[in-house]
Structures are given as structure tokens and as C-alpha cells.
């Protein structure tokens, strides 16, 4: 693994470190910790990933993960 390999969460870069063969579920659990129980939607590279697919969705170098939370109002 190269030193500058990593992925993005909401525009912020994170190194892959030792997370080879990481899944979206692993990454969300590590980076969101307690917030994992809240309702939110996740897209990887601008494609929505249903919650039931998080544990099988592999994350690769330069993937862009976007996490959005619902809010009241309009």
C-alpha cells in the first residue's frame, strides 16, 4: 500500500492504513462510532448504497463516501 492511498468521507481524506479489503460497514463503524445507530444515507462515488449492502461493499483507494442525515423543515 502506498503512503497516500485512502478514501474520502464527506470531502475529507482518510488514509487506508491497515484497512485492506475494508467494507463500507467496517469504515462506518470506525468513523461514526455511536452515530451508527442514527438514521442516515450513504453514497459511494455518487451511487446510493442500501444499508443491507454495506457489509459487502468494498472500499478502494480514492473512493468518495458521502454521508447525509435527514433533517426537519424544508
mmCIF file of C-alpha atoms in Angstrom:
data_model
loop_
_atom_site.group_PDB
_atom_site.id
_atom_site.type_symbol
_atom_site.label_atom_id
_atom_site.label_comp_id
_atom_site.label_asym_id
_atom_site.label_seq_id
_atom_site.Cartn_x
_atom_site.Cartn_y
_atom_site.Cartn_z
ATOM 1 C CA UNK A 1 0.000 0.000 0.000
ATOM 2 C CA UNK A 2 1.279 3.428 -0.891
ATOM 3 C CA UNK A 3 1.554 6.101 1.785
ATOM 4 C CA UNK A 4 -1.025 8.403 0.161
ATOM 5 C CA UNK A 5 -3.697 5.780 -0.519
ATOM 6 C CA UNK A 6 -7.004 6.425 1.116
ATOM 7 C CA UNK A 7 -10.632 7.397 0.707
ATOM 8 C CA UNK A 8 -12.821 10.433 1.309
ATOM 9 C CA UNK A 9 -15.721 10.881 3.735
ATOM 10 C CA UNK A 10 -17.792 14.000 3.054
ATOM 11 C CA UNK A 11 -14.807 15.553 1.282
ATOM 12 C CA UNK A 12 -12.228 14.778 3.993
ATOM 13 C CA UNK A 13 -9.329 12.450 3.146
ATOM 14 C CA UNK A 14 -8.566 9.440 5.361
ATOM 15 C CA UNK A 15 -5.609 7.099 4.795
ATOM 16 C CA UNK A 16 -6.471 3.451 4.228
ATOM 17 C CA UNK A 17 -3.901 2.448 6.879
ATOM 18 C CA UNK A 18 -4.256 -1.249 7.610
ATOM 19 C CA UNK A 19 -7.845 -1.356 6.384
ATOM 20 C CA UNK A 20 -7.092 -3.516 3.351
ATOM 21 C CA UNK A 21 -10.202 -5.190 1.976
ATOM 22 C CA UNK A 22 -12.321 -2.816 4.054
ATOM 23 C CA UNK A 23 -16.048 -2.779 3.684
ATOM 24 C CA UNK A 24 -18.319 0.209 3.962
ATOM 25 C CA UNK A 25 -19.772 -1.290 7.165
ATOM 26 C CA UNK A 26 -16.289 -1.501 8.798
ATOM 27 C CA UNK A 27 -15.454 2.066 7.878
ATOM 28 C CA UNK A 28 -18.787 3.451 9.086
ATOM 29 C CA UNK A 29 -18.419 1.639 12.419
ATOM 30 C CA UNK A 30 -14.889 3.013 12.901
ATOM 31 C CA UNK A 31 -15.559 6.600 11.857
ATOM 32 C CA UNK A 32 -19.126 7.107 13.087
ATOM 33 C CA UNK A 33 -18.923 5.118 16.342
ATOM 34 C CA UNK A 34 -22.091 5.962 18.322
ATOM 35 C CA UNK A 35 -23.758 7.709 15.397
ATOM 36 C CA UNK A 36 -24.049 4.404 13.541
ATOM 37 C CA UNK A 37 -27.451 3.934 15.245
ATOM 38 C CA UNK A 38 -28.832 7.181 13.833
ATOM 39 C CA UNK A 39 -30.674 7.263 10.538
ATOM 40 C CA UNK A 40 -28.580 8.345 7.578
ATOM 41 C CA UNK A 41 -27.981 7.529 3.933
ATOM 42 C CA UNK A 42 -24.660 6.649 2.339
ATOM 43 C CA UNK A 43 -23.449 7.028 -1.221
ATOM 44 C CA UNK A 44 -20.145 5.778 -2.598
ATOM 45 C CA UNK A 45 -18.893 7.522 -5.714
ATOM 46 C CA UNK A 46 -22.277 9.231 -6.126
ATOM 47 C CA UNK A 47 -24.261 5.966 -6.002
ATOM 48 C CA UNK A 48 -26.610 5.267 -3.092
ATOM 49 C CA UNK A 49 -25.678 2.099 -1.196
ATOM 50 C CA UNK A 50 -28.630 0.428 0.570
ATOM 51 C CA UNK A 51 -27.948 -0.480 4.211
ATOM 52 C CA UNK A 52 -28.275 -4.206 3.519
ATOM 53 C CA UNK A 53 -25.296 -3.946 1.119
ATOM 54 C CA UNK A 54 -22.898 -2.077 3.472
ATOM 55 C CA UNK A 55 -21.246 -5.261 4.777
ATOM 56 C CA UNK A 56 -20.411 -6.434 1.240
ATOM 57 C CA UNK A 57 -19.458 -3.086 -0.337
ATOM 58 C CA UNK A 58 -15.649 -2.926 -0.647
ATOM 59 C CA UNK A 59 -13.969 0.479 -0.302
ATOM 60 C CA UNK A 60 -10.974 1.215 -2.506
ATOM 61 C CA UNK A 61 -8.339 3.923 -2.939
ATOM 62 C CA UNK A 62 -9.907 7.290 -3.832
ATOM 63 C CA UNK A 63 -13.499 6.164 -3.207
ATOM 64 C CA UNK A 64 -15.729 9.041 -2.178
ATOM 65 C CA UNK A 65 -18.151 8.257 0.647
ATOM 66 C CA UNK A 66 -20.928 10.768 1.311
ATOM 67 C CA UNK A 67 -22.995 10.506 4.490
ATOM 68 C CA UNK A 68 -26.187 12.527 4.793
ATOM 69 C CA UNK A 69 -28.605 12.850 7.690
ATOM 70 C CA UNK A 70 -32.308 13.732 7.376
ATOM 71 C CA UNK A 71 -33.450 16.981 8.940
ATOM 72 C CA UNK A 72 -36.816 18.559 9.655
ATOM 73 C CA UNK A 73 -38.057 21.529 7.709
ATOM 74 C CA UNK A 74 -37.813 22.439 4.112
#
